[in-house]
mmCIF file of C-alpha atoms (C1' of nucleotides) in Angstrom:
data_model
loop_
_atom_site.group_PDB
_atom_site.id
_atom_site.type_symbol
_atom_site.label_atom_id
_atom_site.label_comp_id
_atom_site.label_asym_id
_atom_site.label_seq_id
_atom_site.Cartn_x
_atom_site.Cartn_y
_atom_site.Cartn_z
ATOM 1 C CA MET A 1 -18.015 -15.926 19.266
ATOM 2 C CA ASP A 2 -17.486 -12.171 19.277
ATOM 3 C CA TYR A 3 -14.095 -11.163 20.534
ATOM 4 C CA PHE A 4 -12.852 -7.852 21.844
ATOM 5 C CA LEU A 5 -9.489 -7.068 20.319
ATOM 6 C CA ASN A 6 -7.586 -4.930 22.762
ATOM 7 C CA ALA A 7 -5.901 -2.425 20.478
ATOM 8 C CA PRO A 8 -5.422 0.869 22.307
ATOM 9 C CA LEU A 9 -6.007 4.000 20.221
ATOM 10 C CA ILE A 10 -7.041 2.082 17.106
ATOM 11 C CA ASP A 11 -9.071 3.932 14.493
ATOM 12 C CA LEU A 12 -10.504 1.286 12.187
ATOM 13 C CA GLU A 13 -11.579 3.725 9.520
ATOM 14 C CA LYS A 14 -8.051 4.942 9.044
ATOM 15 C CA THR A 15 -6.307 1.664 9.716
ATOM 16 C CA LEU A 16 -8.358 -0.328 7.232
ATOM 17 C CA LEU A 17 -8.997 2.264 4.541
ATOM 18 C CA CYS A 18 -5.964 4.565 4.508
ATOM 19 C CA GLY A 19 -4.329 2.728 1.647
ATOM 20 C CA GLN A 20 -2.006 0.250 3.338
ATOM 21 C CA ALA A 21 -4.425 -2.594 2.524
ATOM 22 C CA PHE A 22 -6.940 -2.811 -0.278
ATOM 23 C CA ARG A 23 -9.425 -5.524 0.644
ATOM 24 C CA TRP A 24 -11.340 -3.919 3.507
ATOM 25 C CA LYS A 25 -14.745 -2.382 2.966
ATOM 26 C CA LYS A 26 -16.886 -0.168 5.115
ATOM 27 C CA ILE A 27 -20.318 -1.780 5.179
ATOM 28 C CA ASP A 28 -21.926 0.513 7.721
ATOM 29 C CA GLU A 29 -20.993 3.208 10.223
ATOM 30 C CA GLY A 30 -18.161 1.766 12.283
ATOM 31 C CA LEU A 31 -18.561 -1.624 10.614
ATOM 32 C CA TYR A 32 -16.115 -3.223 8.198
ATOM 33 C CA GLU A 33 -15.430 -6.508 6.470
ATOM 34 C CA GLY A 34 -12.668 -8.034 4.462
ATOM 35 C CA VAL A 35 -10.374 -10.960 3.835
ATOM 36 C CA ALA A 36 -6.800 -11.229 5.042
ATOM 37 C CA HIS A 37 -4.474 -14.246 4.736
ATOM 38 C CA ASN A 38 -7.493 -16.339 3.667
ATOM 39 C CA HIS A 39 -9.504 -15.363 6.740
ATOM 40 C CA TYR A 40 -12.783 -13.521 6.385
ATOM 41 C CA LEU A 41 -13.588 -10.996 9.093
ATOM 42 C CA LYS A 42 -16.375 -8.603 10.010
ATOM 43 C CA LEU A 43 -15.475 -6.148 12.731
ATOM 44 C CA SER A 44 -16.666 -2.977 14.378
ATOM 45 C CA GLN A 45 -15.040 -0.036 16.071
ATOM 46 C CA ALA A 46 -14.945 -0.018 19.859
ATOM 47 C CA GLU A 47 -13.259 2.110 22.482
ATOM 48 C CA ASP A 48 -9.523 1.357 22.311
ATOM 49 C CA GLY A 49 -10.197 -1.743 20.299
ATOM 50 C CA ALA A 50 -12.383 -3.588 17.868
ATOM 51 C CA VAL A 51 -15.052 -6.234 18.157
ATOM 52 C CA LEU A 52 -14.276 -9.143 15.873
ATOM 53 C CA HIS A 53 -17.593 -10.691 14.972
ATOM 54 C CA ASN A 54 -18.243 -14.381 14.994
ATOM 55 C CA ILE A 55 -14.674 -15.618 14.897
ATOM 56 C CA CYS A 56 -13.206 -18.967 15.942
ATOM 57 C CA GLU A 57 -11.224 -18.974 19.137
ATOM 58 C CA LYS A 58 -8.302 -20.558 17.330
ATOM 59 C CA ASP A 59 -8.048 -17.507 15.063
ATOM 60 C CA ILE A 60 -7.520 -15.055 17.897
ATOM 61 C CA PRO A 61 -3.711 -15.197 17.750
ATOM 62 C CA PHE A 62 -3.876 -14.712 14.010
ATOM 63 C CA TRP A 63 -5.885 -11.501 14.293
ATOM 64 C CA GLU A 64 -3.814 -10.242 17.192
ATOM 65 C CA ASN A 65 -0.796 -10.536 14.992
ATOM 66 C CA TYR A 66 -2.534 -9.010 11.987
ATOM 67 C CA PHE A 67 -3.475 -5.928 13.993
ATOM 68 C CA ASP A 68 0.055 -5.625 15.345
ATOM 69 C CA LEU A 69 -0.835 -6.009 18.997
ATOM 70 C CA GLN A 70 2.758 -6.761 19.873
ATOM 71 C CA THR A 71 3.604 -3.123 19.226
ATOM 72 C CA ASP A 72 2.844 -0.700 22.038
ATOM 73 C CA TYR A 73 1.346 2.201 20.112
ATOM 74 C CA LYS A 74 0.998 4.451 23.129
ATOM 75 C CA LYS A 75 4.699 4.153 23.682
ATOM 76 C CA VAL A 76 5.514 4.600 20.003
ATOM 77 C CA LEU A 77 3.369 7.716 19.710
ATOM 78 C CA GLU A 78 4.968 9.111 22.810
ATOM 79 C CA GLN A 79 8.344 8.694 21.171
ATOM 80 C CA LEU A 80 7.213 10.185 17.854
ATOM 81 C CA SER A 81 5.632 13.113 19.700
ATOM 82 C CA GLN A 82 9.038 14.496 20.517
ATOM 83 C CA ASP A 83 8.695 16.095 17.099
ATOM 84 C CA SER A 84 6.256 19.014 17.112
ATOM 85 C CA ILE A 85 4.844 18.473 13.622
ATOM 86 C CA MET A 86 4.258 14.837 14.363
ATOM 87 C CA ARG A 87 2.667 15.807 17.659
ATOM 88 C CA GLU A 88 0.116 17.841 15.734
ATOM 89 C CA ALA A 89 -0.435 15.091 13.174
ATOM 90 C CA ILE A 90 -1.083 12.532 15.897
ATOM 91 C CA ILE A 91 -4.042 14.497 17.254
ATOM 92 C CA ASN A 92 -6.272 13.376 14.405
ATOM 93 C CA HIS A 93 -4.232 10.696 12.700
ATOM 94 C CA GLY A 94 -2.643 8.728 15.528
ATOM 95 C CA GLY A 95 -5.188 5.906 15.390
ATOM 96 C CA ILE A 96 -3.576 4.239 12.415
ATOM 97 C CA ARG A 97 -2.014 0.869 13.116
ATOM 98 C CA LEU A 98 0.185 -1.053 10.752
ATOM 99 C CA LEU A 99 -1.465 -4.203 9.480
ATOM 100 C CA ARG A 100 0.741 -7.265 9.268
ATOM 101 C CA GLN A 101 -0.205 -8.434 5.830
ATOM 102 C CA GLU A 102 0.587 -11.478 3.749
ATOM 103 C CA PRO A 103 3.807 -10.941 1.762
ATOM 104 C CA PHE A 104 2.697 -12.115 -1.668
ATOM 105 C CA GLU A 105 -0.575 -10.227 -1.499
ATOM 106 C CA THR A 106 1.334 -7.151 -0.386
ATOM 107 C CA LEU A 107 3.828 -7.498 -3.210
ATOM 108 C CA ILE A 108 1.215 -7.758 -5.935
ATOM 109 C CA SER A 109 -1.024 -5.105 -4.400
ATOM 110 C CA PHE A 110 1.742 -2.531 -4.312
ATOM 111 C CA ILE A 111 2.899 -3.402 -7.809
ATOM 112 C CA ILE A 112 -0.644 -2.508 -8.803
ATOM 113 C CA SER A 113 -0.517 0.671 -6.733
ATOM 114 C CA GLN A 114 2.068 2.457 -8.857
ATOM 115 C CA ASN A 115 0.936 5.589 -10.660
ATOM 116 C CA ASN A 116 -2.558 4.754 -9.494
ATOM 117 C CA ASN A 117 -5.106 5.805 -6.888
ATOM 118 C CA ILE A 118 -6.553 3.928 -3.930
ATOM 119 C CA LYS A 119 -10.010 3.583 -5.398
ATOM 120 C CA ARG A 120 -8.839 2.009 -8.613
ATOM 121 C CA ILE A 121 -6.234 -0.111 -6.848
ATOM 122 C CA SER A 122 -9.004 -1.599 -4.702
ATOM 123 C CA GLY A 123 -11.084 -2.332 -7.777
ATOM 124 C CA ILE A 124 -8.239 -4.048 -9.577
ATOM 125 C CA VAL A 125 -7.387 -6.131 -6.509
ATOM 126 C CA GLU A 126 -11.009 -7.123 -6.118
ATOM 127 C CA ARG A 127 -11.296 -8.247 -9.736
ATOM 128 C CA LEU A 128 -8.011 -10.116 -9.406
ATOM 129 C CA CYS A 129 -9.351 -12.037 -6.407
ATOM 130 C CA ASP A 130 -12.728 -12.678 -8.006
ATOM 131 C CA GLU A 131 -11.118 -14.050 -11.152
ATOM 132 C CA PHE A 132 -8.245 -16.052 -9.731
ATOM 133 C CA GLY A 133 -8.682 -16.493 -5.976
ATOM 134 C CA GLU A 134 -9.903 -19.579 -4.211
ATOM 135 C CA ASP A 135 -13.115 -19.569 -2.228
ATOM 136 C CA VAL A 136 -13.086 -18.552 1.405
ATOM 137 C CA VAL A 137 -16.255 -19.885 2.957
ATOM 138 C CA SER A 138 -17.592 -18.033 5.972
ATOM 139 C CA ASP A 139 -20.875 -17.808 7.823
ATOM 140 C CA GLU A 140 -21.518 -14.594 5.928
ATOM 141 C CA GLY A 141 -21.131 -16.205 2.539
ATOM 142 C CA VAL A 142 -18.405 -17.122 0.111
ATOM 143 C CA TYR A 143 -15.527 -14.713 -0.365
ATOM 144 C CA LYS A 144 -12.360 -14.903 -2.389
ATOM 145 C CA ALA A 145 -8.824 -15.345 -1.183
ATOM 146 C CA PHE A 146 -5.998 -13.437 -2.776
ATOM 147 C CA PRO A 147 -4.681 -15.552 -5.663
ATOM 148 C CA THR A 148 -1.644 -17.721 -5.046
ATOM 149 C CA ALA A 149 1.708 -17.192 -6.738
ATOM 150 C CA GLU A 150 1.243 -20.553 -8.408
ATOM 151 C CA VAL A 151 -1.979 -19.510 -10.099
ATOM 152 C CA LEU A 152 -0.754 -16.094 -11.175
ATOM 153 C CA ALA A 153 2.540 -17.540 -12.415
ATOM 154 C CA SER A 154 0.618 -19.773 -14.788
ATOM 155 C CA LEU A 155 -1.166 -16.885 -16.526
ATOM 156 C CA GLU A 156 -0.302 -15.104 -19.730
ATOM 157 C CA GLU A 157 -0.725 -11.356 -19.951
ATOM 158 C CA PRO A 158 -3.963 -11.284 -21.973
ATOM 159 C CA MET A 159 -5.640 -13.414 -19.314
ATOM 160 C CA LEU A 160 -5.219 -10.534 -16.873
ATOM 161 C CA SER A 161 -6.961 -7.993 -19.074
ATOM 162 C CA PRO A 162 -10.305 -8.379 -17.242
ATOM 163 C CA ILE A 163 -8.805 -6.869 -14.108
ATOM 164 C CA ARG A 164 -7.916 -3.685 -16.041
ATOM 165 C CA ALA A 165 -4.530 -3.126 -14.483
ATOM 166 C CA GLY A 166 -3.136 -1.870 -17.778
ATOM 167 C CA PHE A 167 0.636 -1.773 -18.108
ATOM 168 C CA ARG A 168 0.982 -3.417 -14.674
ATOM 169 C CA ASN A 169 -0.195 -6.784 -15.978
ATOM 170 C CA ARG A 170 3.266 -7.874 -17.031
ATOM 171 C CA TYR A 171 4.671 -6.763 -13.684
ATOM 172 C CA ILE A 172 2.126 -8.892 -11.825
ATOM 173 C CA ILE A 173 3.065 -11.951 -13.832
ATOM 174 C CA ASP A 174 6.783 -11.320 -13.487
ATOM 175 C CA GLY A 175 6.406 -10.971 -9.726
ATOM 176 C CA ALA A 176 4.328 -14.124 -9.425
ATOM 177 C CA ARG A 177 6.762 -16.136 -11.530
ATOM 178 C CA LYS A 178 9.860 -14.954 -9.716
ATOM 179 C CA VAL A 179 8.224 -15.883 -6.411
ATOM 180 C CA TYR A 180 6.813 -19.189 -7.598
ATOM 181 C CA TYR A 181 10.007 -20.341 -9.284
ATOM 182 C CA GLY A 182 12.190 -19.153 -6.417
ATOM 183 C CA ASP A 183 14.131 -16.436 -8.248
ATOM 184 C CA VAL A 184 12.991 -14.285 -5.358
ATOM 185 C CA LYS A 185 12.666 -16.331 -2.185
ATOM 186 C CA LEU A 186 9.906 -14.174 -0.820
ATOM 187 C CA TYR A 187 9.345 -15.976 2.438
ATOM 188 C CA ASP A 188 13.031 -15.877 3.304
ATOM 189 C CA LEU A 189 12.981 -12.102 3.384
ATOM 190 C CA TYR A 190 11.764 -12.177 6.976
ATOM 191 C CA ASN A 191 15.245 -13.304 7.919
ATOM 192 C CA LEU A 192 17.131 -10.729 5.914
ATOM 193 C CA SER A 193 18.096 -7.209 6.854
ATOM 194 C CA TYR A 194 16.168 -4.300 5.405
ATOM 195 C CA ASP A 195 18.841 -3.736 2.760
ATOM 196 C CA GLY A 196 19.185 -7.396 1.850
ATOM 197 C CA ALA A 197 15.463 -7.924 1.556
ATOM 198 C CA LYS A 198 15.078 -4.799 -0.526
ATOM 199 C CA ALA A 199 17.736 -5.916 -2.993
ATOM 200 C CA GLU A 200 15.795 -9.126 -3.545
ATOM 201 C CA LEU A 201 12.513 -7.343 -4.158
ATOM 202 C CA LEU A 202 14.133 -4.992 -6.656
ATOM 203 C CA LYS A 203 14.826 -7.982 -8.911
ATOM 204 C CA ILE A 204 11.164 -7.961 -9.856
ATOM 205 C CA THR A 205 10.176 -5.920 -12.883
ATOM 206 C CA GLY A 206 7.766 -3.268 -11.713
ATOM 207 C CA VAL A 207 9.205 -3.107 -8.212
ATOM 208 C CA GLY A 208 11.214 0.026 -7.588
ATOM 209 C CA ASN A 209 12.288 1.843 -4.485
ATOM 210 C CA LYS A 210 8.852 2.896 -3.280
ATOM 211 C CA VAL A 211 6.995 -0.335 -3.947
ATOM 212 C CA ALA A 212 9.803 -2.308 -2.307
ATOM 213 C CA ASP A 213 9.577 -0.132 0.786
ATOM 214 C CA CYS A 214 5.838 -0.703 1.016
ATOM 215 C CA VAL A 215 6.282 -4.451 0.750
ATOM 216 C CA LEU A 216 8.994 -4.393 3.414
ATOM 217 C CA LEU A 217 6.801 -2.364 5.740
ATOM 218 C CA PHE A 218 3.379 -3.958 5.268
ATOM 219 C CA GLY A 219 4.431 -7.447 4.225
ATOM 220 C CA PHE A 220 7.531 -7.953 6.364
ATOM 221 C CA TYR A 221 6.898 -5.450 9.170
ATOM 222 C CA LYS A 222 10.257 -3.802 8.769
ATOM 223 C CA MET A 223 9.323 -0.720 10.745
ATOM 224 C CA GLU A 224 12.378 1.209 9.637
ATOM 225 C CA SER A 225 11.032 1.314 6.104
ATOM 226 C CA PHE A 226 9.825 4.788 5.176
ATOM 227 C CA PRO A 227 8.135 4.657 1.751
ATOM 228 C CA GLU A 228 8.508 7.955 -0.077
ATOM 229 C CA ASP A 229 5.612 8.549 -2.418
ATOM 230 C CA VAL A 230 4.500 11.841 -3.887
ATOM 231 C CA TRP A 231 2.579 12.755 -0.729
ATOM 232 C CA ILE A 232 5.413 11.997 1.626
ATOM 233 C CA LYS A 233 7.735 13.958 -0.624
ATOM 234 C CA ARG A 234 5.448 16.940 -0.096
ATOM 235 C CA VAL A 235 5.644 16.380 3.642
ATOM 236 C CA LEU A 236 9.410 16.201 3.483
ATOM 237 C CA SER A 237 9.867 19.327 1.403
ATOM 238 C CA GLU A 238 7.376 21.304 3.447
ATOM 239 C CA PHE A 239 8.066 20.132 6.990
ATOM 240 C CA TYR A 240 11.327 18.241 7.033
ATOM 241 C CA PRO A 241 13.644 19.783 4.416
ATOM 242 C CA LYS A 242 16.657 18.628 6.417
ATOM 243 C CA GLY A 243 15.400 15.075 6.806
ATOM 244 C CA ILE A 244 13.194 13.248 9.230
ATOM 245 C CA PRO A 245 13.764 13.734 12.955
ATOM 246 C CA LEU A 246 15.773 11.348 15.082
ATOM 247 C CA CYS A 247 12.773 10.462 17.226
ATOM 248 C CA PHE A 248 11.274 8.503 14.321
ATOM 249 C CA LYS A 249 14.088 5.981 14.719
ATOM 250 C CA GLY A 250 12.870 2.412 14.664
ATOM 251 C CA TYR A 251 9.309 3.426 13.852
ATOM 252 C CA GLU A 252 9.739 5.292 10.601
ATOM 253 C CA GLY A 253 7.002 3.211 9.010
ATOM 254 C CA ILE A 254 4.397 4.185 11.581
ATOM 255 C CA ALA A 255 5.466 7.808 11.279
ATOM 256 C CA GLN A 256 5.089 7.551 7.528
ATOM 257 C CA GLN A 257 1.527 6.281 7.770
ATOM 258 C CA ILE A 258 0.529 9.061 10.120
ATOM 259 C CA LEU A 259 2.120 11.754 7.970
ATOM 260 C CA PHE A 260 0.615 10.287 4.822
ATOM 261 C CA ASP A 261 -2.867 10.518 6.272
ATOM 262 C CA TYR A 262 -2.112 13.904 7.782
ATOM 263 C CA ILE A 263 -1.213 15.560 4.507
ATOM 264 C CA ARG A 264 -4.059 13.980 2.592
ATOM 265 C CA ASN A 265 -6.893 14.437 5.056
ATOM 266 C CA ASN A 266 -8.232 17.041 7.402
ATOM 267 C CA SER A 267 -5.143 19.067 7.829
ATOM 268 C CA GLU A 268 -5.507 22.803 7.853
ATOM 269 C CA ARG A 269 -1.813 23.170 7.277
ATOM 270 C CA THR A 270 -1.856 20.987 4.219
ATOM 271 C CA GLU A 271 -5.193 21.738 2.616
ATOM 272 C CA LYS A 272 -3.550 23.178 -0.452
ATOM 273 C CA TYR A 273 -2.852 19.554 -1.343
ATOM 274 C CA ALA A 274 -6.528 18.605 -1.091
ATOM 275 C CA LYS A 275 -6.796 15.186 -2.572
ATOM 276 C CA SER A 276 -8.729 14.998 -5.790
ATOM 277 C CA ASN A 277 -9.446 11.381 -5.966
ATOM 278 C CA GLN A 278 -10.685 8.691 -3.605
ATOM 279 C "C1'" DA B 1 -9.961 18.721 -22.323
ATOM 280 C "C1'" DA B 2 -6.044 17.954 -19.901
ATOM 281 C "C1'" DA B 3 -3.994 16.588 -15.927
ATOM 282 C "C1'" DC B 4 -3.242 13.516 -12.454
ATOM 283 C "C1'" DA B 5 -3.058 9.130 -9.716
ATOM 284 C "C1'" DG B 6 0.864 6.236 -2.808
ATOM 285 C "C1'" DG B 7 6.136 4.843 -9.872
ATOM 286 C "C1'" DC B 8 8.749 2.319 -12.879
ATOM 287 C "C1'" DC B 9 10.870 1.126 -17.317
ATOM 288 C "C1'" DT B 10 13.659 2.361 -21.066
ATOM 289 C "C1'" DA B 11 16.593 5.020 -23.825
ATOM 290 C "C1'" DA B 12 19.974 8.514 -24.126
ATOM 291 C "C1'" DA B 13 23.538 11.541 -22.443
ATOM 292 C "C1'" DT C 1 24.323 8.135 -12.807
ATOM 293 C "C1'" DT C 2 20.927 11.001 -13.711
ATOM 294 C "C1'" DT C 3 17.005 12.631 -16.542
ATOM 295 C "C1'" DA C 4 12.937 12.797 -19.773
ATOM 296 C "C1'" DG C 5 9.115 10.597 -21.826
ATOM 297 C "C1'" DG C 6 5.725 7.214 -21.927
ATOM 298 C "C1'" DC C 7 2.469 4.256 -19.890
ATOM 299 C "C1'" DC C 8 -3.214 1.516 -19.019
ATOM 300 C "C1'" DT C 9 -7.239 3.111 -17.018
ATOM 301 C "C1'" DG C 10 -10.409 6.080 -14.655
ATOM 302 C "C1'" DT C 11 -11.851 10.431 -12.686
ATOM 303 C "C1'" DT C 12 -12.371 15.227 -12.251
#
DNA sequence: AAACAGGCCTAAA
DNA sequence: TTTAGGCCTGTT
């Protein structure tokens, strides 16, 4: 069945391709496909929503959660709009929704993301899945799931060389092993505070402040996480030298995504930072 | 060709 | 505790 996902304001192009997730592909105008949490999906942009093509009825709750339907984006944007710079950013970049991603996939993906660009990150993730992921069979064909911690924990560094992640290979293996052997109880982090969960993630070699914040935001939906990468640092120094406004409170992560896209794309005020690579 | 990419590790003060 | 240099690979 095709299912209309009621997601007010959603912009699939931005939501799926802005760099919060790395397994979605644009296959035609307004049409995308990808794999998330072992579920394949093809979907297309609609007015205030998306059409999920040929899905099982039992998967509806899964996708509603993945696309963060429990968050009222109209209300959130109204709150964020109390800030004038954000109000301007929202005009063209307010259609981004946070995706509620799988924690282990998020962890490894953002380990890979460091000192890297979205295009290459996507390529590395794709090769990682092709090499080590299990099959996900769909009506459209056979796709690959993101590899499990168990599989990645069993690898030695040279075995990862085909994915061309370079110096990140040892980080990937360290992360997988710490998760698989319970040194970091990844799936308990849902129940910890932001600070507590972050301290756990920082035990992993290759996970620093920024990667941890991304994992907390995209993998554990801790909305107060505000990952500060080089782009956001430009936003902060240019627009918010005294810190981010109070009206971001509770939704710092959504604000971050909007500002990230704002400074990288289509912003007259920020075109001096024209992105070189994507 | 040289710099840079949604950073982090390590060594050294 | 903070800071500089280096890092795989790929692109411009």
